[in-house]
């Protein structure tokens, strides 16, 4: 936006990396239902027309970074994203991920594969589904992979850069040792980690900041919990990955903490979602939050943080004080 503050101005995917909007669009939900060992790993039923409208609304509102994965909907998320961005590909940066195996017809993900041959096949498949000549950012999806095998993964990704298949790569992991290992690669530009106003791994963030990487933030709204649209009676469909949430336990505790900081997050006319995203934008210049979006309303609300900007340093300090007292 013309009057963007430093925190809402475009950010970078690593040193000398692609410029992206300060927040992105998480594409997990638009993949629709998919399963692993009989358990849901998607967000329930989805309307593709609404998903496409949401992507285009986000683009119109200034969001230029879209994060997906081949396993989201077992290929469906990538296909829907390609349809939505047709004619706009040169205006955006797309990140996708690999590492989980999947059956597109059955919508099941039976296992994992981090072998060099599989990575190459997965890359070609994502290129086809995304209707792309090159992948902007290719991320390793298996956050707990042993470092002994991660070396071959990193080497394969460097080869894919040399071959013009991908521009850069990263690892979706919350572990600082793994993040630091990947950061040694010449074309590693990002680490994706879970982080939000209620918690996250500070050591992993420190690796990204030290090594000049983007810290792409998954779960910036706590999988919906930080939007203010849940209470202790909330339930989810059988095809929703959140169906097992127990609000009498840890998720209920998180709701309690959210209530303690609600007024700070919603100051200056923000919604809770905008306040939560604004906290991240103020917390670190490395952060690029990717809230999950599946509707036009969500796209417009989340993109609104680009206009209202980050929280102030005083607000960050006040939130820290309140949450420390709650622990």
C-alpha angles and dihedrals in degrees: 000000000000094000098039117151118228090266094052097040116100116293129208133246093231131312108335088354130141116296113242137178114274090253129031139204117259109215102193095103096050089062090075126211122350133156146214120198090340094308123113117250096172134071101253132260118350137194109228093203090054091047091053091047089050093052091050092046089052091050091049089051094054104267110138103164121083123184121197140146135219091241095055101108086346092279097334097104092054092049094049091047091052091052092048094049098043107136092016101068094115090055097059146053117226125200122190136174142223140193106087119092118223146178110228096200097047094036090228132135107204101177150322138283127187098168118131092242092052093047090055093049091047091050092052091048092051091048089055095046093046091045089230136143093209136013114238095209125006114195131197105233101196102091097185100046115140115257089233091067095032089071091066090046092054092046091051091051091051088052090051089053090051090050093052095245095117134018098209142345143213144175128249099218138127092208115103094205091055091044091052091049093054091043088067089070114100096231099036104123106163148030118203114212141165112255138147141148090285097053153316142162107290092188092059090049089050090057091053093048093046095048098040096248129144114249103216106202119219118189094024089155095040092252089300099318093108094054094079092237096110133075135173091280096054116126133184136216122264090253094054119101088221095059092110096054112133113206091188088069136034096337090054089051089053091052088053092052090047090056090054092057099032095105092051093048093048097047117122092032097295125148116234090257092052091047092051091049090044089055090056093047090053095042098064137357087218092064120103105176117208107196114193111253131187105154138052090242092056091047092052094044095049093044087053089079088071087067101039093042134205127326117265124257089250091055091050090051092048091051091049091052094049095047094046089054090050094055 
